[in-house]
Short mmCIF file of C-alpha atoms in Angstrom, two decimals:
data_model
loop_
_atom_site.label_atom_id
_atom_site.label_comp_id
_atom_site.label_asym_id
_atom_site.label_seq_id
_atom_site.Cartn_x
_atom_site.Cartn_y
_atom_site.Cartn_z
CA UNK A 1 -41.93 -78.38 366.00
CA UNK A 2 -41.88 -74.52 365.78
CA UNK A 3 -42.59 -71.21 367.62
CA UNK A 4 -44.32 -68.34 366.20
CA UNK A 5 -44.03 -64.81 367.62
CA UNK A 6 -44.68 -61.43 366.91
CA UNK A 7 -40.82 -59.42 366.05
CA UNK A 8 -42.36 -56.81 368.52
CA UNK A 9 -45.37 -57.92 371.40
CA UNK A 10 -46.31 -58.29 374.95
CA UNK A 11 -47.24 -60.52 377.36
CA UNK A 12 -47.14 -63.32 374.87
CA UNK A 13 -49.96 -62.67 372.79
CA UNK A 14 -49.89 -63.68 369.22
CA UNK A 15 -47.50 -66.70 370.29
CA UNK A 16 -48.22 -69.79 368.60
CA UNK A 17 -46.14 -72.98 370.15
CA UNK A 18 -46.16 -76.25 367.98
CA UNK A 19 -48.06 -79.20 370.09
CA UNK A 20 -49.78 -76.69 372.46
CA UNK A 21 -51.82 -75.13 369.71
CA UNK A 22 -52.82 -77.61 368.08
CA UNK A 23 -53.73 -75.87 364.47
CA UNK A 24 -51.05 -75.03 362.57
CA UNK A 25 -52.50 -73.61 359.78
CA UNK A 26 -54.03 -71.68 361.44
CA UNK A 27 -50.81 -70.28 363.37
CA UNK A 28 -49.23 -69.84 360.18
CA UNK A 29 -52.10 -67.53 358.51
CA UNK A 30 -52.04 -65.79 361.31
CA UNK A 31 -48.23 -65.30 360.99
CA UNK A 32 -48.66 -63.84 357.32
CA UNK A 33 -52.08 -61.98 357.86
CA UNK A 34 -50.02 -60.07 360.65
CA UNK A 35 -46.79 -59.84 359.70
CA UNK A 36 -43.16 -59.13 361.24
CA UNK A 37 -43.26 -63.10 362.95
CA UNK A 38 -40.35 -64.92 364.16
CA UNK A 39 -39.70 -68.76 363.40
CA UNK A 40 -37.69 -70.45 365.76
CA UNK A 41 -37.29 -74.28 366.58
CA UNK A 42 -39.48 -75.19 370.06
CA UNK A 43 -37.24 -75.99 372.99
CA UNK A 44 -38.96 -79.60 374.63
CA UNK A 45 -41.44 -78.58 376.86
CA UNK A 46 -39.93 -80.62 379.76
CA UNK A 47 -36.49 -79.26 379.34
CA UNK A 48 -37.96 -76.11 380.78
CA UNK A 49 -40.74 -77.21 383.70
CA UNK A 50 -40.54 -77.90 387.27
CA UNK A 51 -42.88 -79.47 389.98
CA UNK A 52 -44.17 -76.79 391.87
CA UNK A 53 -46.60 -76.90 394.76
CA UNK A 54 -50.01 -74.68 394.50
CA UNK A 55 -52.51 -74.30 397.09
CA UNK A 56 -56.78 -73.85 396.33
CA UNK A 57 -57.94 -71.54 398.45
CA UNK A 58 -61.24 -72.80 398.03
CA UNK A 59 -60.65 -76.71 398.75
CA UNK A 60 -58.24 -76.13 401.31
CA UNK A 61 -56.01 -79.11 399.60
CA UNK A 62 -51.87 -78.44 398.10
CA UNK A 63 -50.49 -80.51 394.94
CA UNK A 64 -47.65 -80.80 392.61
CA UNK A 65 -48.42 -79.15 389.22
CA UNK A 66 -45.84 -79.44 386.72
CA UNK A 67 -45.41 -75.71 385.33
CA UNK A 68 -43.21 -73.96 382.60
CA UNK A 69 -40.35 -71.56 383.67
CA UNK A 70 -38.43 -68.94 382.07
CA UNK A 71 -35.50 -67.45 383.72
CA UNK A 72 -34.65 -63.22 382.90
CA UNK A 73 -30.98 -62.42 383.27
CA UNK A 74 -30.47 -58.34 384.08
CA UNK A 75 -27.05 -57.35 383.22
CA UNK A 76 -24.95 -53.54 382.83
CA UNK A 77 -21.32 -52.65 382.14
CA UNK A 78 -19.90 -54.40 385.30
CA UNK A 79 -22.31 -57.50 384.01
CA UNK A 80 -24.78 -59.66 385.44
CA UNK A 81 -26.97 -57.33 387.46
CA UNK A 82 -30.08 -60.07 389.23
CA UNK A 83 -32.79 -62.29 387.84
CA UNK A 84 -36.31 -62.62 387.66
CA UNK A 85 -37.68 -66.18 387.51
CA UNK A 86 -41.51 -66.92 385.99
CA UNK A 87 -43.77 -70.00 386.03
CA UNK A 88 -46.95 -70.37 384.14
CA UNK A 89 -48.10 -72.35 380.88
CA UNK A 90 -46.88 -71.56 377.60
CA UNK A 91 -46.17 -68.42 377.04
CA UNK A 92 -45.09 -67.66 380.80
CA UNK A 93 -45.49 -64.45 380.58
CA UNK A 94 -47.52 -62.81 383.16
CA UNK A 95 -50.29 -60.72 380.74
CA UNK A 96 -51.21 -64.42 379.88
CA UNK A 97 -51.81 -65.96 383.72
CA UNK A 98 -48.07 -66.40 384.78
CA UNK A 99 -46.84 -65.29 387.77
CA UNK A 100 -43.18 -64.97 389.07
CA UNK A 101 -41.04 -66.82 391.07
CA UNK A 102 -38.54 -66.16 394.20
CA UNK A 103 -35.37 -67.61 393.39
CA UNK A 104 -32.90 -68.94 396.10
CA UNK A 105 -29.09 -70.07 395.47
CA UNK A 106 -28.70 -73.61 396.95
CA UNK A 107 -25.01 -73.68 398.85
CA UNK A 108 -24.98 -77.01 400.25
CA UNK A 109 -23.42 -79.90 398.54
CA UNK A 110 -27.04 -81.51 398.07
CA UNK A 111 -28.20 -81.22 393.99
CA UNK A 112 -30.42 -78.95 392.78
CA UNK A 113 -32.93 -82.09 392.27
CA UNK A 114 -32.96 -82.84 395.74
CA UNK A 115 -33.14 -79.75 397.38
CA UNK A 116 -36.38 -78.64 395.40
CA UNK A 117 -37.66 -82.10 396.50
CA UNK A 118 -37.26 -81.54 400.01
CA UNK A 119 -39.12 -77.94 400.11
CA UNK A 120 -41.73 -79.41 397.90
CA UNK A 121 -42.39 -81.89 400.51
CA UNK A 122 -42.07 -79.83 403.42
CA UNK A 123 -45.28 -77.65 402.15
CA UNK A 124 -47.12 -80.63 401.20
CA UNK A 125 -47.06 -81.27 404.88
CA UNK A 126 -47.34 -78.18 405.83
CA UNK A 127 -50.96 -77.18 407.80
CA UNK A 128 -53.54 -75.66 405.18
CA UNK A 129 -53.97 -72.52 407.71
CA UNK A 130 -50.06 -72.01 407.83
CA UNK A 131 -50.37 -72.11 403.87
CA UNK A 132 -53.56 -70.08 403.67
CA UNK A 133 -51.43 -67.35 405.78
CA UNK A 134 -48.55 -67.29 403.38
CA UNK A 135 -50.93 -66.68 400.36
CA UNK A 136 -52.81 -64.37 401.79
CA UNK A 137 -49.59 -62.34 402.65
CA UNK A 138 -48.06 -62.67 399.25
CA UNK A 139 -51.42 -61.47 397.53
CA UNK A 140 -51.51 -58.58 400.29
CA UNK A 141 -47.89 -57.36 399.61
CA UNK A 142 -48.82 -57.31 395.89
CA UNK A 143 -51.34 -55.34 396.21
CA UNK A 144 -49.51 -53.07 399.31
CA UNK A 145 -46.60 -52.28 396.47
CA UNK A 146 -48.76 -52.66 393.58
CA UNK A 147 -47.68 -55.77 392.23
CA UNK A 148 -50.07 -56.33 389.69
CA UNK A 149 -49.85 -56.54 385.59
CA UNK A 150 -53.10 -56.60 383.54
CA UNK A 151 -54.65 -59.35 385.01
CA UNK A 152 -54.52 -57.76 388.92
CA UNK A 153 -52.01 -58.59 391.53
CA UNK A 154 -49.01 -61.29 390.06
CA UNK A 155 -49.33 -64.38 391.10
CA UNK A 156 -45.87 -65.59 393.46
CA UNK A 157 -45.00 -69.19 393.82
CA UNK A 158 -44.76 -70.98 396.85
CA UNK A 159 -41.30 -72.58 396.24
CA UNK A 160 -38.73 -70.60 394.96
CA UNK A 161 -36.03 -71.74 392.22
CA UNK A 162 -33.06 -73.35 392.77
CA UNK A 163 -29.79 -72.54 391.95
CA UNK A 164 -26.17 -73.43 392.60
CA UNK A 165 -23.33 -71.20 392.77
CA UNK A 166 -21.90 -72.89 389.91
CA UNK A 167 -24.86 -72.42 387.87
CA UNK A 168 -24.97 -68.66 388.89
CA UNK A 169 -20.92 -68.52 387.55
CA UNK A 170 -22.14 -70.01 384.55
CA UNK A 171 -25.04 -67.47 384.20
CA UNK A 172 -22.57 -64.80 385.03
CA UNK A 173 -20.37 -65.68 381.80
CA UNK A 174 -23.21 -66.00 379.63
CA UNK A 175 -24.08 -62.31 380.56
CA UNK A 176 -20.61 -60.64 380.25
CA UNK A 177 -20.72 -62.74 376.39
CA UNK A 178 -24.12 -61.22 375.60
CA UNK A 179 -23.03 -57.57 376.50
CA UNK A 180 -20.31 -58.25 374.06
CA UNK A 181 -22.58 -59.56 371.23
CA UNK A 182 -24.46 -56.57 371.63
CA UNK A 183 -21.70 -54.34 370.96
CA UNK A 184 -20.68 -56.09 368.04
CA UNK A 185 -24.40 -56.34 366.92
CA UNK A 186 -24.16 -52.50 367.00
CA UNK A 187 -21.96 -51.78 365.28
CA UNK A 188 -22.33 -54.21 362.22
CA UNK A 189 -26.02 -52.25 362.11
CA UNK A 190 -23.88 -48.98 362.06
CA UNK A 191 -21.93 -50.16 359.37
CA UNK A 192 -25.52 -51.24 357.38
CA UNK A 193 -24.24 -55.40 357.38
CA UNK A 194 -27.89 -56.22 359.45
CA UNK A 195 -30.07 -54.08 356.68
CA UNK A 196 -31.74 -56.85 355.29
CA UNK A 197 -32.38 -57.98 358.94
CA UNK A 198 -33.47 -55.37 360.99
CA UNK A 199 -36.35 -53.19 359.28
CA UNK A 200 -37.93 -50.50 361.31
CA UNK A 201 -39.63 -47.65 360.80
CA UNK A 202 -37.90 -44.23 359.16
CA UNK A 203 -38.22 -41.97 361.82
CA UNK A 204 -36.97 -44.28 364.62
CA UNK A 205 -33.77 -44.83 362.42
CA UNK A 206 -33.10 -41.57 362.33
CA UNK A 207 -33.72 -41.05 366.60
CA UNK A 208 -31.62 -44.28 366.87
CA UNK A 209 -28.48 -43.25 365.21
CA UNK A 210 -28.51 -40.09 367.37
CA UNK A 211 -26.73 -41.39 369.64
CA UNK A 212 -25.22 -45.17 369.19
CA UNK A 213 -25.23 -46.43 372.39
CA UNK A 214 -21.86 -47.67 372.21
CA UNK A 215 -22.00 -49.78 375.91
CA UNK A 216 -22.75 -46.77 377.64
CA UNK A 217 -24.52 -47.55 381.16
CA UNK A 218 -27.81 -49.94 380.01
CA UNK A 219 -29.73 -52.81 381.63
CA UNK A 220 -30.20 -55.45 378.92
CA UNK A 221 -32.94 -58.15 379.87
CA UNK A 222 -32.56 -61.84 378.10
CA UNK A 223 -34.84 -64.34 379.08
CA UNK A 224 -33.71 -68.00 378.91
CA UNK A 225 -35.44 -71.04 379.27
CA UNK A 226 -32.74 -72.96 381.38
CA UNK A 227 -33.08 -76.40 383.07
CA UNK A 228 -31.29 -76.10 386.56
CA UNK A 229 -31.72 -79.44 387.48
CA UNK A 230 -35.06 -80.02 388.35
CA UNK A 231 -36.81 -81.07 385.37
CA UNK A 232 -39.17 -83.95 385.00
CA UNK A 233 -37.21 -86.70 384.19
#
């Protein structure tokens, strides 16, 4: 199965994701009637989704949904900068009813697996007013430093995601390689070996050989879709 997306978009519109939409011709026409569309083979769904707990506010009652994650790596010069962790359906992306999540690096010899186990548990027994409190406070800070996307204040998760240390080494190696691809990417565009890959507009080629960035001070975003450990088996 296949993903189609726009070369340039937002907040995952125009994404069309083999198995969740369900007409492909459709997907595809829309893919040539637009233009400038990216094919690339769908990751399994479960590879990337956790359990997470979410609370109604209006029935008063917390549940495990099983959600999609993605996982944005910021990284400079000295190399991996922080992360920002989203949830959601497919796309994730916020502009289409995602909402991000806290992350949290697990030190403790326990697995990943097992630690998001035991704080899923622990709010399922937590008291609805003691969870009512903690969404009201998340919306309320959202709104306090403005928070919000298109769609009003960002939804926050109640769990955060789990890390290890090891897995944040590995994350850290990942960036400093990226940084390096880019580099190289640069300069084979310099050198006019990506012509018949990258195609953009006349006037923006001109602005963009200017000045070749050349790994001067940057913060590069790359979003992954990563299982840490707690997938659905």
């Amino acid at each position: 199965e296949l993903v189609l997306k726009p070369e340039r978009g937002y907040s995952g519109k125009g994404v069309r994701v083999g198995g969740v939409n369900p007409d492909g011709d459709d997907a595809v026409a829309l893919a040539l009637q637009e233009g400038h569309y990216i094919v690339q083979e769908r990751i399994p769904l479960k590879m990337w989704a956790e359990e997470v707990p979410v609370f109604d506010l209006e029935t008063g009652k917390v549940e495990l949904k099983q959600v999609q994650t993605d996982f944005r790596c910021l990284m400079g010069p000295e190399g991996l900068m922080g992360f920002l962790g989203r949830f959601g359906g497919v796309p994730t992306n916020v502009g289409s009813g995602g909402g991000v999540q806290p992350l949290a690096v697990l030190r403790s010899d326990m697995t990943v697996r097992d630690g998001v186990r035991r704080i899923n548990d622990a709010i399922l027994e937590t008291p609805p007013g003691d969870l009512i409190e903690a969404v009201e406070l998340q919306r309320d800070l959202a709104l306090e430093h403005h928070f919000s996307y298109l769609l009003g204040p960002i939804k926050i998760c109640l769990r955060p995601r789990l890390l290890s240390p090891a897995q944040m080494d590995a994350l850290g190696n990942y960036c400093a390689a990226l940084w390096l691809d880019c580099l190289k990417l640069e300069k084979m565009w310099i050198a006019g070996e990506l012509n018949g890959v990258i195609q953009i507009e006349e006037d923006e080629l001109q602005i963009a050989r200017m000045q070749p960035w050349g790994g001067s001070a940057a913060i590069i975003a790359s979003d992954g879709l990563f299982s840490f450990g707690a997938n659905p088996e």
